[in-house]
Coordinates of C-alpha atoms and ligand atoms in Angstrom, one line a residue:
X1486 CA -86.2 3.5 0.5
X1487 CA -84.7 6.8 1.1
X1488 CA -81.6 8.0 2.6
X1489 CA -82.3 7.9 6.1
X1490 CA -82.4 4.1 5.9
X1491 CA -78.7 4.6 4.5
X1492 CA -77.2 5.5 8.0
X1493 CA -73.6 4.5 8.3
X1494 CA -71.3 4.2 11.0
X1495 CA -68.1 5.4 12.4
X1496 CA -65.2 3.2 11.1
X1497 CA -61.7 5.0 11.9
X1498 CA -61.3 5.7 7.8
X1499 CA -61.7 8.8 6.3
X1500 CA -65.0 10.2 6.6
X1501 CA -65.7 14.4 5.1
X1502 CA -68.0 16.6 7.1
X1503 CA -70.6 17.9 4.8
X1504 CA -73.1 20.6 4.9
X1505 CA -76.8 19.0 5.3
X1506 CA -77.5 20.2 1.9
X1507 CA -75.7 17.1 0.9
X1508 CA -78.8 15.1 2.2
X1509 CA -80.6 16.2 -0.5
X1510 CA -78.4 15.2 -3.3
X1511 CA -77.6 11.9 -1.9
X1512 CA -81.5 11.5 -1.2
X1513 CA -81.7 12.3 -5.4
X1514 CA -79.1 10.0 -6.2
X1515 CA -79.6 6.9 -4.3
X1516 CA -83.3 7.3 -5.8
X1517 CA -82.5 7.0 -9.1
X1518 CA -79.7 4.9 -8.9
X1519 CA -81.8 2.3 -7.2
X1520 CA -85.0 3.1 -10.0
X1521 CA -82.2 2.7 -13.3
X1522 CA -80.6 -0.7 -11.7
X1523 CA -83.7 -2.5 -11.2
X1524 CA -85.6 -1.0 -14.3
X1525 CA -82.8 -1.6 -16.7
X1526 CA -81.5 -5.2 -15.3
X1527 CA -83.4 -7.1 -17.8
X1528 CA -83.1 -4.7 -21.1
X1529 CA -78.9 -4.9 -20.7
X1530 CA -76.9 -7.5 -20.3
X1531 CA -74.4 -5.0 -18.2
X1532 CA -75.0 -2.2 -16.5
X1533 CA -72.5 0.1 -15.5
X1534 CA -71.7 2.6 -12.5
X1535 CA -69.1 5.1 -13.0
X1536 CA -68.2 7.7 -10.1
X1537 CA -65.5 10.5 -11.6
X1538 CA -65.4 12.2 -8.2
X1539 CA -66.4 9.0 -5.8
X1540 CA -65.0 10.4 -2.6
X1541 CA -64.2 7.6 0.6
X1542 CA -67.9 6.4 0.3
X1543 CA -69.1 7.9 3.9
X1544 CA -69.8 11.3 4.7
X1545 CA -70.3 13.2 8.4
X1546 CA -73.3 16.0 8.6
X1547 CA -72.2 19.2 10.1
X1548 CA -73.5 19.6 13.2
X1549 CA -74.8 16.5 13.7
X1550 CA -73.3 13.3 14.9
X1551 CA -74.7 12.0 12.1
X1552 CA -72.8 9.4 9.5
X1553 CA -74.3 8.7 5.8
X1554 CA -73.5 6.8 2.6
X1555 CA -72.3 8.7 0.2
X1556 CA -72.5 8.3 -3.7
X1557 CA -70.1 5.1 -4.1
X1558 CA -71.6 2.9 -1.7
X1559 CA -75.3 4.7 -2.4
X1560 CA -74.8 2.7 -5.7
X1561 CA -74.1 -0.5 -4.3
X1562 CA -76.8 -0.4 -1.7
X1563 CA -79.1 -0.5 -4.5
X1564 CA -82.2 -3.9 -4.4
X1565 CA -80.1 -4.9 -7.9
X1566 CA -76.8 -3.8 -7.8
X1567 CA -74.7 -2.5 -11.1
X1568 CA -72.9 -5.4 -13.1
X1569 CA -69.5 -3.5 -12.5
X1570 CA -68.6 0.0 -10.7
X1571 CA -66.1 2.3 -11.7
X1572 CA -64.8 4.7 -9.0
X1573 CA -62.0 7.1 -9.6
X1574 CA -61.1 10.1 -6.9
X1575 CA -57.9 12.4 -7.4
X1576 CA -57.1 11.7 -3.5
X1577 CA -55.6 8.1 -2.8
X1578 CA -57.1 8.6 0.9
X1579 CA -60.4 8.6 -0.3
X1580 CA -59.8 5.7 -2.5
X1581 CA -58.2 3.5 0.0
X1582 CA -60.9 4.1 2.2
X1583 CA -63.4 3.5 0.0
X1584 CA -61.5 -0.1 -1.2
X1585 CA -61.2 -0.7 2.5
X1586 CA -65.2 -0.1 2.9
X1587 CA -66.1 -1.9 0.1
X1588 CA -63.8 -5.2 1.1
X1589 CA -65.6 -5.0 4.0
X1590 CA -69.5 -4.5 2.6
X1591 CA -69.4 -5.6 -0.9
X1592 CA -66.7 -8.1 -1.0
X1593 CA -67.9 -9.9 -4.4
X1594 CA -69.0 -6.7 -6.6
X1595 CA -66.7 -5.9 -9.9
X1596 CA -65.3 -2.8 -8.8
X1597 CA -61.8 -0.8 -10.5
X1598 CA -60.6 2.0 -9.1
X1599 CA -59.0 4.6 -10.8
X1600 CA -56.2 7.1 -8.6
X1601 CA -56.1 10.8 -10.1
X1602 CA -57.9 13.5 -12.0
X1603 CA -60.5 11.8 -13.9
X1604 CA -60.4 14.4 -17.4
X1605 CA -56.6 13.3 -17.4
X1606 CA -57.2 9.6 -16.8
X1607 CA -60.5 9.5 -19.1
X1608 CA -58.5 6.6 -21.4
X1609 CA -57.9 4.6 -17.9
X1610 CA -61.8 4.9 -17.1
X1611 CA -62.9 4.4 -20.7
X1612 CA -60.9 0.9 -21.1
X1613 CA -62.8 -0.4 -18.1
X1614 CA -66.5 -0.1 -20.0
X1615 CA -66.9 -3.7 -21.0
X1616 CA -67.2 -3.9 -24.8
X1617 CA -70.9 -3.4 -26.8
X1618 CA -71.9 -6.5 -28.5
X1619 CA -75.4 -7.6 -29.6
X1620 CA -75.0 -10.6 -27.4
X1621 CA -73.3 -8.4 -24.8
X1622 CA -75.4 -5.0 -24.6
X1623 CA -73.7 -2.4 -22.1
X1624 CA -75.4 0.8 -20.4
X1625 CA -73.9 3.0 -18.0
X1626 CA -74.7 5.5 -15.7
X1627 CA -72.2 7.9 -14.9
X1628 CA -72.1 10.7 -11.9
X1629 CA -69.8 12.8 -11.6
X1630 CA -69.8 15.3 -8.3
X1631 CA -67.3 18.2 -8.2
X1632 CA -66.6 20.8 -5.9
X1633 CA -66.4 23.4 -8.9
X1634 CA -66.6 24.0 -12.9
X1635 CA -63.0 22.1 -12.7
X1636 CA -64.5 19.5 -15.3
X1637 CA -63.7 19.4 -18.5
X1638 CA -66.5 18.9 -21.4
X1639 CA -64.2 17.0 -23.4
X1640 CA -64.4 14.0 -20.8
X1641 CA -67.8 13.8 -21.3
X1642 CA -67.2 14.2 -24.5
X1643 CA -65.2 10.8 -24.5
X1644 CA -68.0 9.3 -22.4
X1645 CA -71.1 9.8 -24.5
X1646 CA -69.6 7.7 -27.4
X1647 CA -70.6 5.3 -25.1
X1648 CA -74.6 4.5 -24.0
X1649 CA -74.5 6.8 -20.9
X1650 CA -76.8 8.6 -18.9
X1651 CA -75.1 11.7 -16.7
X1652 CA -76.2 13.5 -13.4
X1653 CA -74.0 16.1 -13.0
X1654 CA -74.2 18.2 -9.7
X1655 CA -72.9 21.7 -11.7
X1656 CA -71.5 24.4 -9.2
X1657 CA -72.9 27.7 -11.5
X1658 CA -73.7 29.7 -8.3
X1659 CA -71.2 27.7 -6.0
X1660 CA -68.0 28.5 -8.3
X1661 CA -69.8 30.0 -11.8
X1662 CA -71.2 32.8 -10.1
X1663 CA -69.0 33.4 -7.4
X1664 CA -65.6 33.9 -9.4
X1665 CA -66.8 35.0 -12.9
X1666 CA -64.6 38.4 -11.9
X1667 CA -61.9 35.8 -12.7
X1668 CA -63.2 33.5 -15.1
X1669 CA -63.6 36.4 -17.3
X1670 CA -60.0 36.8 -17.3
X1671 CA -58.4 35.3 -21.4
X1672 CA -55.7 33.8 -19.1
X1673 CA -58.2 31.6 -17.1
X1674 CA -59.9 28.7 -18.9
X1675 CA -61.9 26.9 -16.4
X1676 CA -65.5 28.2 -18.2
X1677 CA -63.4 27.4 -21.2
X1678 CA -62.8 24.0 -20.3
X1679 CA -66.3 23.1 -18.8
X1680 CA -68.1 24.5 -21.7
X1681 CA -66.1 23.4 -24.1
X1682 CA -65.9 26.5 -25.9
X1683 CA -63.2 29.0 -26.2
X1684 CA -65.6 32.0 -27.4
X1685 CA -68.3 31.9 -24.6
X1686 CA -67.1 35.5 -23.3
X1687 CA -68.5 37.0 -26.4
X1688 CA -71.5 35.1 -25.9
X1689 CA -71.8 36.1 -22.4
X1690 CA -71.3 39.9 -22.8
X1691 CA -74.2 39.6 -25.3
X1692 CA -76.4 38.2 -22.5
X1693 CA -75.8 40.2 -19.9
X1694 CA -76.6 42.9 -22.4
X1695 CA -80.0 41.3 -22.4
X1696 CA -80.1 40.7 -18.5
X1697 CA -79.3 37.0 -18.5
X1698 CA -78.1 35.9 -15.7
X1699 CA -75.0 34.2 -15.5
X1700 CA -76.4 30.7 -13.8
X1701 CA -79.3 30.9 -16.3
X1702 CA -76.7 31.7 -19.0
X1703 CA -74.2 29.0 -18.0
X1704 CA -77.1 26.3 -17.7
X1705 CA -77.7 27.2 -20.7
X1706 CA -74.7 26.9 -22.6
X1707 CA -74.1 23.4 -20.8
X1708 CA -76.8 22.0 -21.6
X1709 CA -76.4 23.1 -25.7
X1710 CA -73.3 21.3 -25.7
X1711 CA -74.9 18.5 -24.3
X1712 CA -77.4 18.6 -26.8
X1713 CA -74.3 18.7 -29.5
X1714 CA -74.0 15.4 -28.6
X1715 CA -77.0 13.6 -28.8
X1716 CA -78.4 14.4 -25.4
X1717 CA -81.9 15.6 -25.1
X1718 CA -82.6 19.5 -24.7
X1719 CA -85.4 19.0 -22.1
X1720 CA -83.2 18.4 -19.2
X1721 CA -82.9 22.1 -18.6
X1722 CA -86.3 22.1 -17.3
X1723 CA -85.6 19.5 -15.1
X1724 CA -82.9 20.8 -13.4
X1725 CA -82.7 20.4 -9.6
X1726 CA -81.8 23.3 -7.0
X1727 CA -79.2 22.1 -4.2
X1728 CA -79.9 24.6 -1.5
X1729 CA -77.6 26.0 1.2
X1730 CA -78.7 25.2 4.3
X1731 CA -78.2 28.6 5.9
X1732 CA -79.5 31.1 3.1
X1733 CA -81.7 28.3 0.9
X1734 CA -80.0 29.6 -2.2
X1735 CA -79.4 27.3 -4.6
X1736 CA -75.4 26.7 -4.2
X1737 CA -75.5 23.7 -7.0
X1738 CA -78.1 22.2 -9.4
X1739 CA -78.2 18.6 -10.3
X1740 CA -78.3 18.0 -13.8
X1741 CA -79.4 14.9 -15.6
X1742 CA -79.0 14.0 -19.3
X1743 CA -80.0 11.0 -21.2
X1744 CA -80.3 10.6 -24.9
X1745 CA -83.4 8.8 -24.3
X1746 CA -86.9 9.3 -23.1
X1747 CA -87.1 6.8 -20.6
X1748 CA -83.9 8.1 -18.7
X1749 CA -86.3 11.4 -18.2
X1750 CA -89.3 9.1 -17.2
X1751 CA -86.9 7.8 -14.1
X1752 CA -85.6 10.9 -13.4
X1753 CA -88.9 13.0 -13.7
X1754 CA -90.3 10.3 -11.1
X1755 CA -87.2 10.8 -8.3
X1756 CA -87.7 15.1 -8.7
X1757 CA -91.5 14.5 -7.8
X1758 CA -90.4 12.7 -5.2
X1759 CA -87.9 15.0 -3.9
X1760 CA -89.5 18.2 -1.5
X1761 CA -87.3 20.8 -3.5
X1762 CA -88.4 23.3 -5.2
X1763 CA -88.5 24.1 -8.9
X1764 CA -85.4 25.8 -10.4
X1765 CA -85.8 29.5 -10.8
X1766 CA -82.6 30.0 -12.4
Ligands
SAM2290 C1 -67.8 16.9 -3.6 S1 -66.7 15.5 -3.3 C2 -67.8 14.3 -3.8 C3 -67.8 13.0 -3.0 C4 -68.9 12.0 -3.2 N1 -69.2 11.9 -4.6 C5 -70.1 12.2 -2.4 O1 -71.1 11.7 -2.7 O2 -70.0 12.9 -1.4 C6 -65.5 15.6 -4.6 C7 -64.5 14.5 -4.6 O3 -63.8 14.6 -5.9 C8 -62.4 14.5 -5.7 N2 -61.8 15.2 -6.8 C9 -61.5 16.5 -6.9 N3 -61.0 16.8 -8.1 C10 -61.0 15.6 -8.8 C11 -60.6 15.2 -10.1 N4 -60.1 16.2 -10.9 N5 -60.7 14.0 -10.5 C12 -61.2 13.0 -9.6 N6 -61.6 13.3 -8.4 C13 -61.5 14.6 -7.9 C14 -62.1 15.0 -4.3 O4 -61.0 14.3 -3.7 C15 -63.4 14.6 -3.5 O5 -63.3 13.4 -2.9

């Protein structure tokens, strides 16, 4: 099934106009959300949906009069839905909404919701994983979908001591490249903080010295803490472009990481399916 089976409709709660970039990535996600759900049901006991950045769970494309699922609901629409969701948004709007939408739509899944940042409330989110027991095996699947490089490494830090996949829509050209002038700044930490790493301008004035460029040298850097811990190093070649619908630059890239092969065997299949092209950082 693809996304424009996932039409919504207009329902008087709060509903974000998006660029038709957005399309893509909800095309992406809904794919592999609905390939991990039914391929893991019978190898877990539990399997796990956590949104850090859900949003209301309906989205409006500019231009258009068109309404679409977004990334909450996209998971619950799924042929074999998650064993429990876990949906946290810094705006109470969105979440009301999105509690409102899925009374309505979903009235029987396990769903918390968490109100506020997520790298503040990382304990809240954390305490809502069911527990890992032979008897009781657990995997998640976490995506996480920000505006900007405002996430912090050390929340996935947190996450990854459990069995968790990530797709992480990463803003390099969107925010990265955009405000580096500031980033660059000692008193600004935001590259700090998404990184993880306090001494990443030294590494950056070393590549630039050898013409890196600052998406490819960002992506990179990512995806080596990633690989710090545990997660495999191939995702950087499976990176996915999010292009702007004006210019078709790549504003975002979706990023997935798994610490196992079979997470890439899912996600390999949903980027042949999808029409972009490769990444070209
Ligand atoms: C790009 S929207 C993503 C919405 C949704 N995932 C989708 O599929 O369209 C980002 C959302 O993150 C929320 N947000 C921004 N900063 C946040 C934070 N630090 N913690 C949790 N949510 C945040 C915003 O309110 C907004 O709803």
């Amino acid at each position: 099934m693809s996304i424009n089976t996932l039409i919504a409709e207009e329902d008087n709660l709060i509903i974000p106009t998006v660029g038709n970039w957005a399309e893509t990535k909800y095309d992406l996600i809904f794919n592999y959300n609905s390939l991990f759900s039914t391929g893991m049901k019978k190898l877990w006991r539990k399997r796990v949906y956590i949104d850090l950045y859900s949003g209301s769970g309906k989205a409006k494309i500019r231009n258009t009069d068109k309404i679409v699922y977004t990334s909450p609901l996209l998971a619950m629409k799924v042929k074999d839905p998650f064993d429990k969701y876990i949906f946290c948004d810094i705006d109470e709007k969105n979440i009301e909404s999105l509690r409102a939408r899925i009374k309505k739509e979903h009235s029987k899944a396990d769903v918390v919701y968490v109100v506020g940042d997520c790298n503040e409330h990382i304990d809240k989110i954390i305490q809502e994983i069911p527990p890992y027991s032979k008897e009781n095996t657990v995997l998640s699947f976490c995506f996480i979908d920000p505006y900007s490089l405002k996430l912090s490494f050390d929340t996935l830090k947190r996450l990854s001591d459990f069995r968790m996949d990530f797709l992480i829509l990463l803003a390099l050209c969107m925010d990265g490249k955009r405000n580096i002038n500031l980033y660059i700044d000692e008193n600004h930490d935001r590259i700090d903080k998404f990184l993880g790493l306090s001494d990443w301008r030294k590494k950056w004035e070393e590549a630039e010295k050898k013409r890196t460029n600052l998406v490819k040298f960002l992506a990179d850097e990512f995806t080596k803490q990633m690989v710090s811990l545990g997660y495999k190093p191939e995702a950087i070649d499976n990176f996915i472009p999010i292009r702007s619908d004006e210019k078709n630059l790549p504003l975002y890239y979706l990023a997935f990481f798994s610490k196992h092969e079979r997470g890439y065997d899912f996600w390999k299949k949903v980027k042949n399916l999808s029409t972009e092209p490769e990444l070209g950082l």
